[in-house]
Amino acid sequence: MPNNYVEDILSKIRADFGDVRKIGSGNSLFEVTSKGVVIYFRYSKLSRKGNSIVAFYGLRKPDIDLLQGRQAFICLVWDDNKSPILLPFNLFETYITQLPPSLDGQYKVLIYFKATGTEFYIARVGKFN
């Protein structure tokens, strides 16, 4: 079962678009049946790093494999999340899939919330704002 933040988002999607079905072996990948869109949910707690608030995520290789070649989004949520970050997977697919995953089978990504703006960071690739 997905966490409460994800479940709230899924309820809103169901209300607007109808059936949502889980795909894959975990509790993170969902397909909006009427649109053929896949959403990959990842959750993080927030922590402080210097002058920034940071959210750390691991994107599992088997899940990333299921996103390839599809209309897909990565939805990043965190504690007390009022506005999740939704990233079109096709914008980052090349960066992620050309890297080997970490030893634990995940691609490491972070969100930095700074006074100057929000940055998306992919380990061994760099930052996007």
XYZ file of N, CA, C and O in Angstrom:
516
model
N 0.840 -1.187 0.000
C 0.000 0.000 0.000
C 0.882 1.246 0.000
O 1.800 1.350 0.795
N 0.638 2.191 -0.887
C 1.436 3.417 -0.910
C 1.210 4.246 0.356
O 0.225 4.068 1.058
N 2.150 5.172 0.625
C 1.989 6.006 1.815
C 0.815 6.968 1.652
O 0.239 7.095 0.568
N 0.457 7.655 2.713
C -0.733 8.520 2.712
C -0.640 9.666 1.714
O -1.644 10.044 1.114
N 0.547 10.228 1.523
C 0.702 11.322 0.570
C 0.397 10.834 -0.842
O -0.315 11.475 -1.603
N 0.942 9.685 -1.181
C 0.712 9.109 -2.504
C -0.750 8.714 -2.658
O -1.364 8.956 -3.697
N -1.321 8.127 -1.634
C -2.728 7.709 -1.706
C -3.650 8.904 -1.932
O -4.611 8.810 -2.697
N -3.357 10.041 -1.319
C -4.153 11.258 -1.553
C -4.070 11.695 -3.009
O -5.068 12.073 -3.621
N -2.877 11.638 -3.587
C -2.694 12.022 -4.989
C -3.441 11.045 -5.895
O -4.137 11.455 -6.834
N -3.326 9.754 -5.595
C -4.029 8.749 -6.401
C -5.542 8.936 -6.347
O -6.233 8.766 -7.352
N -6.061 9.314 -5.188
C -7.506 9.565 -5.062
C -7.939 10.712 -5.960
O -8.989 10.641 -6.616
N -7.133 11.764 -6.019
C -7.448 12.903 -6.888
C -7.381 12.510 -8.366
O -8.212 12.927 -9.171
N -6.383 11.701 -8.712
C -6.261 11.246 -10.100
C -7.464 10.386 -10.474
O -8.041 10.545 -11.556
N -7.877 9.489 -9.579
C -9.056 8.648 -9.841
C -10.307 9.497 -10.046
O -11.126 9.212 -10.919
N -10.448 10.537 -9.243
C -11.620 11.409 -9.357
C -11.655 12.130 -10.703
O -12.724 12.328 -11.284
N -10.489 12.494 -11.208
C -10.417 13.233 -12.471
C -10.358 12.347 -13.713
O -10.870 12.716 -14.766
N -9.701 11.170 -13.607
C -9.414 10.377 -14.801
C -9.918 8.939 -14.758
O -9.722 8.196 -15.709
N -10.494 8.516 -13.643
C -11.011 7.147 -13.571
C -9.986 6.167 -13.021
O -9.145 6.513 -12.208
N -10.062 4.949 -13.519
C -9.300 3.832 -12.992
C -7.788 4.071 -13.016
O -7.238 4.582 -13.986
N -7.145 3.689 -11.907
C -5.696 3.701 -11.777
C -5.310 2.307 -11.315
O -5.855 1.807 -10.336
N -4.392 1.679 -12.046
C -3.995 0.329 -11.641
C -2.502 0.276 -11.343
O -1.699 0.953 -11.985
N -2.166 -0.531 -10.355
C -0.773 -0.724 -9.967
C -0.104 -1.606 -11.009
O -0.701 -2.568 -11.506
N 1.134 -1.276 -11.362
C 1.910 -2.128 -12.258
C 3.254 -2.428 -11.602
O 3.671 -1.736 -10.681
N 3.909 -3.450 -12.064
C 5.181 -3.831 -11.476
C 4.991 -4.572 -10.178
O 3.871 -4.876 -9.766
N 6.092 -4.858 -9.517
C 6.043 -5.675 -8.301
C 6.004 -4.857 -7.009
O 5.796 -5.413 -5.949
N 6.195 -3.562 -7.087
C 6.210 -2.735 -5.878
C 4.920 -1.959 -5.705
O 3.894 -2.266 -6.317
N 4.984 -0.942 -4.873
C 3.832 -0.081 -4.607
C 4.069 1.337 -5.095
O 3.524 2.280 -4.537
N 4.870 1.486 -6.135
C 5.257 2.817 -6.582
C 4.805 3.171 -7.990
O 4.758 4.337 -8.338
N 4.506 2.179 -8.802
C 4.160 2.420 -10.204
C 2.666 2.232 -10.439
O 2.101 1.201 -10.077
N 2.065 3.246 -11.085
C 0.636 3.205 -11.359
C 0.371 3.695 -12.769
O 1.019 4.622 -13.241
N -0.596 3.073 -13.419
C -1.006 3.495 -14.747
C -2.397 4.109 -14.665
O -3.310 3.517 -14.082
N -2.530 5.301 -15.234
C -3.841 5.934 -15.383
C -4.425 5.314 -16.646
O -4.026 5.650 -17.759
N -5.342 4.377 -16.454
C -5.823 3.526 -17.535
C -6.376 4.313 -18.714
O -6.053 4.027 -19.868
N -7.185 5.327 -18.453
C -7.825 6.072 -19.546
C -6.836 6.880 -20.380
O -7.130 7.222 -21.524
N -5.677 7.187 -19.837
C -4.688 8.009 -20.538
C -3.453 7.226 -20.969
O -2.635 7.734 -21.739
N -3.276 6.017 -20.433
C -2.081 5.244 -20.749
C -0.815 5.859 -20.191
O 0.281 5.612 -20.691
N -0.947 6.647 -19.154
C 0.176 7.340 -18.527
C 0.613 6.565 -17.293
O -0.220 6.123 -16.503
N 1.924 6.417 -17.135
C 2.468 5.755 -15.965
C 3.080 6.801 -15.043
O 3.784 7.710 -15.502
N 2.792 6.670 -13.760
C 3.346 7.578 -12.753
C 4.145 6.747 -11.753
O 3.644 5.766 -11.208
N 5.385 7.151 -11.560
C 6.296 6.480 -10.631
C 6.440 7.365 -9.403
O 7.040 8.434 -9.466
N 5.867 6.948 -8.292
C 5.893 7.726 -7.058
C 7.100 7.345 -6.219
O 7.385 6.174 -6.008
N 7.794 8.367 -5.732
C 8.876 8.162 -4.782
C 8.676 9.152 -3.642
O 8.292 10.304 -3.855
N 8.938 8.671 -2.433
C 8.715 9.456 -1.218
C 10.037 9.648 -0.480
O 10.884 8.761 -0.466
N 10.183 10.811 0.159
C 11.357 11.093 0.971
C 10.983 11.952 2.160
O 10.052 12.756 2.091
N 11.726 11.789 3.219
C 11.664 12.750 4.320
C 12.570 13.916 3.946
O 13.463 13.778 3.119
N 12.329 15.056 4.552
C 13.168 16.228 4.306
C 14.279 16.293 5.339
O 14.088 15.920 6.497
N 15.436 16.766 4.916
C 16.543 16.990 5.846
C 17.236 18.283 5.478
O 17.041 18.815 4.383
N 18.006 18.803 6.397
C 18.727 20.053 6.163
C 20.168 19.729 5.789
O 20.810 18.888 6.399
N 20.661 20.410 4.746
C 22.057 20.272 4.324
C 22.557 21.677 4.033
O 22.204 22.264 3.016
N 23.330 22.230 4.957
C 23.794 23.611 4.818
C 22.611 24.558 4.852
O 21.785 24.507 5.758
N 22.498 25.413 3.846
C 21.393 26.373 3.768
C 20.204 25.831 2.980
O 19.275 26.564 2.688
N 20.245 24.569 2.627
C 19.188 23.978 1.804
C 18.396 22.934 2.579
O 18.897 22.326 3.511
N 17.187 22.733 2.138
C 16.388 21.587 2.557
C 16.517 20.574 1.422
O 16.426 20.931 0.243
N 16.742 19.310 1.768
C 17.019 18.290 0.768
C 16.069 17.112 0.936
O 15.749 16.711 2.049
N 15.630 16.561 -0.198
C 14.877 15.316 -0.224
C 15.680 14.332 -1.071
O 16.114 14.666 -2.172
N 15.903 13.141 -0.551
C 16.723 12.122 -1.208
C 15.837 10.978 -1.682
O 14.989 10.495 -0.931
N 16.052 10.539 -2.923
C 15.229 9.470 -3.499
C 16.115 8.429 -4.168
O 17.134 8.759 -4.762
N 15.681 7.190 -4.115
C 16.297 6.113 -4.872
C 15.295 5.626 -5.903
O 14.175 5.262 -5.572
N 15.697 5.658 -7.160
C 14.849 5.172 -8.248
C 15.316 3.759 -8.582
O 16.450 3.562 -9.035
N 14.464 2.777 -8.359
C 14.838 1.376 -8.549
C 14.940 1.024 -10.035
O 14.061 1.359 -10.814
N 16.004 0.327 -10.388
C 16.227 -0.042 -11.785
C 15.053 -0.819 -12.381
O 14.629 -0.502 -13.496
N 14.486 -1.828 -11.714
C 13.350 -2.537 -12.326
C 12.159 -1.609 -12.618
O 11.462 -1.794 -13.617
N 11.964 -0.617 -11.779
C 10.875 0.344 -12.006
C 11.207 1.263 -13.189
O 10.352 1.532 -14.030
N 12.446 1.728 -13.235
C 12.876 2.576 -14.352
C 12.735 1.816 -15.668
O 12.301 2.367 -16.679
N 13.077 0.537 -15.666
C 12.943 -0.279 -16.878
C 11.500 -0.295 -17.377
O 11.252 -0.297 -18.582
N 10.529 -0.295 -16.458
C 9.113 -0.312 -16.844
C 8.630 1.041 -17.379
O 7.588 1.117 -18.031
N 9.368 2.106 -17.115
C 8.990 3.435 -17.608
C 9.460 3.683 -19.034
O 8.868 4.493 -19.756
N 10.495 2.996 -19.442
C 11.112 3.270 -20.740
C 10.139 3.018 -21.895
O 9.404 2.044 -21.907
N 10.141 3.974 -22.824
C 9.301 3.864 -24.006
C 7.832 4.136 -23.764
O 7.001 3.880 -24.636
N 7.485 4.647 -22.602
C 6.096 4.942 -22.267
C 5.952 6.418 -21.926
O 6.925 7.080 -21.590
N 4.717 6.886 -21.994
C 4.448 8.232 -21.497
C 4.423 8.100 -19.979
O 3.501 7.508 -19.413
N 5.463 8.619 -19.319
C 5.639 8.375 -17.899
C 6.138 9.627 -17.182
O 6.780 10.490 -17.779
N 5.831 9.649 -15.889
C 6.237 10.758 -15.029
C 6.790 10.189 -13.735
O 6.330 9.160 -13.251
N 7.775 10.892 -13.180
C 8.275 10.591 -11.842
C 7.657 11.638 -10.922
O 7.817 12.839 -11.150
N 6.945 11.178 -9.909
C 6.283 12.082 -8.969
C 7.014 11.996 -7.632
O 6.990 10.952 -6.968
N 7.669 13.081 -7.251
C 8.440 13.132 -6.016
C 7.615 13.804 -4.934
O 7.164 14.937 -5.095
N 7.398 13.087 -3.837
C 6.620 13.605 -2.706
C 7.484 13.560 -1.456
O 8.487 12.849 -1.395
N 7.089 14.336 -0.462
C 7.834 14.410 0.792
C 6.874 14.755 1.909
O 5.697 15.001 1.683
N 7.399 14.768 3.136
C 6.584 15.068 4.321
C 5.802 16.356 4.139
O 6.340 17.350 3.643
N 4.557 16.359 4.559
C 3.690 17.545 4.501
C 3.666 18.160 3.107
O 3.581 19.373 2.949
N 3.734 17.319 2.132
C 3.809 17.764 0.744
C 2.484 18.373 0.294
O 1.466 17.711 0.299
N 2.524 19.614 -0.096
C 1.341 20.292 -0.614
C 1.360 20.325 -2.138
O 0.337 20.441 -2.770
N 2.545 20.252 -2.716
C 2.681 20.359 -4.160
C 3.812 19.447 -4.622
O 4.973 19.845 -4.609
N 3.507 18.215 -5.016
C 4.569 17.304 -5.434
C 5.251 17.804 -6.700
O 4.714 18.632 -7.427
N 6.433 17.307 -6.928
C 7.158 17.636 -8.158
C 6.930 16.494 -9.137
O 7.184 15.328 -8.822
N 6.432 16.837 -10.308
C 6.136 15.863 -11.348
C 7.105 16.092 -12.506
O 7.086 17.149 -13.134
N 7.965 15.112 -12.754
C 8.992 15.228 -13.787
C 8.643 14.325 -14.961
O 8.468 13.113 -14.776
N 8.553 14.872 -16.171
C 8.355 14.008 -17.340
C 9.589 13.105 -17.494
O 10.712 13.595 -17.607
N 9.384 11.802 -17.470
C 10.491 10.867 -17.525
C 11.317 11.033 -18.796
O 12.543 10.912 -18.766
N 10.671 11.346 -19.915
C 11.408 11.443 -21.177
C 12.480 12.539 -21.147
O 13.451 12.462 -21.886
N 12.346 13.545 -20.285
C 13.362 14.600 -20.193
C 14.646 14.118 -19.521
O 15.718 14.692 -19.726
N 14.533 13.070 -18.704
C 15.677 12.588 -17.926
C 16.055 11.151 -18.256
O 17.033 10.632 -17.747
N 15.284 10.513 -19.129
C 15.478 9.095 -19.440
C 16.897 8.800 -19.914
O 17.543 7.861 -19.439
N 17.411 9.589 -20.838
C 18.751 9.345 -21.372
C 19.804 9.454 -20.278
O 20.707 8.620 -20.194
N 19.686 10.462 -19.426
C 20.670 10.645 -18.359
C 20.662 9.449 -17.411
O 21.711 8.944 -17.016
N 19.468 9.028 -17.018
C 19.348 7.963 -16.029
C 19.744 6.618 -16.614
O 20.527 5.875 -16.019
N 19.230 6.289 -17.784
C 19.438 4.944 -18.322
C 20.851 4.712 -18.857
O 21.249 3.567 -19.037
N 21.614 5.761 -19.110
C 22.992 5.572 -19.557
C 23.952 5.355 -18.395
O 25.107 5.018 -18.612
N 23.473 5.548 -17.177
C 24.292 5.324 -15.986
C 24.068 3.918 -15.448
O 22.951 3.410 -15.512
N 25.095 3.319 -14.866
C 24.819 2.092 -14.121
C 24.186 2.484 -12.782
O 24.524 3.531 -12.217
N 23.269 1.681 -12.274
C 22.714 2.002 -10.954
C 23.779 1.806 -9.874
O 24.816 1.183 -10.107
N 23.507 2.317 -8.695
C 24.394 2.111 -7.549
C 24.414 0.621 -7.198
O 23.631 -0.164 -7.730
N 25.274 0.241 -6.278
C 25.396 -1.164 -5.893
C 24.096 -1.757 -5.370
O 23.878 -2.961 -5.467
N 23.209 -0.902 -4.836
C 21.931 -1.400 -4.329
C 20.842 -1.445 -5.409
O 19.677 -1.709 -5.121
N 21.220 -1.198 -6.664
C 20.268 -1.297 -7.767
C 19.396 -0.073 -7.969
O 18.367 -0.152 -8.642
N 19.797 1.061 -7.394
C 19.003 2.278 -7.514
C 19.822 3.408 -8.128
O 21.036 3.455 -7.995
N 19.101 4.305 -8.790
C 19.670 5.559 -9.261
C 19.359 6.594 -8.182
O 18.211 6.726 -7.763
N 20.363 7.318 -7.733
C 20.190 8.275 -6.634
C 19.893 9.655 -7.189
O 20.624 10.166 -8.046
N 18.819 10.259 -6.694
C 18.459 11.619 -7.081
C 18.078 12.410 -5.837
O 17.661 11.834 -4.835
N 18.250 13.717 -5.923
C 17.919 14.598 -4.806
C 17.175 15.810 -5.326
O 17.342 16.215 -6.478
N 16.385 16.402 -4.444
C 15.780 17.706 -4.692
C 16.355 18.645 -3.633
O 16.319 18.336 -2.441
N 16.916 19.765 -4.083
C 17.414 20.804 -3.187
C 16.419 21.960 -3.223
O 16.159 22.518 -4.290
N 15.872 22.292 -2.075
C 14.979 23.445 -1.956
C 15.801 24.591 -1.387
O 16.187 24.568 -0.224
N 16.109 25.571 -2.222
C 16.943 26.703 -1.823
C 16.147 27.995 -1.946
O 15.136 28.050 -2.650
N 16.634 29.016 -1.303
C 15.991 30.329 -1.410
C 16.019 30.830 -2.856
O 15.133 31.566 -3.288
N 17.013 30.390 -3.622
C 17.157 30.834 -5.005
C 16.377 29.973 -6.000
O 16.336 30.278 -7.186
N 15.773 28.885 -5.524
C 14.989 28.017 -6.404
C 15.184 26.552 -6.058
O 15.942 26.203 -5.159
N 14.499 25.701 -6.770
C 14.560 24.266 -6.543
C 15.444 23.629 -7.608
O 15.342 23.957 -8.785
N 16.312 22.714 -7.168
C 17.208 22.022 -8.090
C 16.987 20.520 -7.993
O 16.829 19.969 -6.903
N 16.971 19.855 -9.139
C 16.888 18.404 -9.237
C 18.291 17.914 -9.558
O 18.920 18.393 -10.497
N 18.792 16.972 -8.784
C 20.157 16.494 -8.939
C 20.151 14.991 -9.183
O 19.512 14.240 -8.444
N 20.838 14.535 -10.214
C 21.035 13.118 -10.487
C 22.498 12.813 -10.197
O 23.394 13.449 -10.765
N 22.744 11.862 -9.298
C 24.125 11.505 -8.954
C 24.898 11.122 -10.201
O 24.388 10.405 -11.060
N 26.102 11.617 -10.317
C 27.039 11.387 -11.417
C 26.606 12.051 -12.731
O 27.195 11.800 -13.758
N 25.555 12.868 -12.678
C 25.147 13.614 -13.867
C 25.234 15.105 -13.579
O 25.933 15.830 -14.260
N 24.500 15.566 -12.567
C 24.519 16.986 -12.231
C 23.154 17.511 -11.865
O 22.203 16.751 -11.663
N 23.076 18.853 -11.810
C 21.862 19.542 -11.352
C 21.087 20.112 -12.507
O 21.642 20.529 -13.512
N 19.770 20.130 -12.322
C 18.836 20.759 -13.246
C 17.963 21.694 -12.427
O 17.552 21.345 -11.330
N 17.680 22.882 -12.925
C 16.787 23.779 -12.165
C 15.633 24.229 -13.031
O 15.543 23.920 -14.193
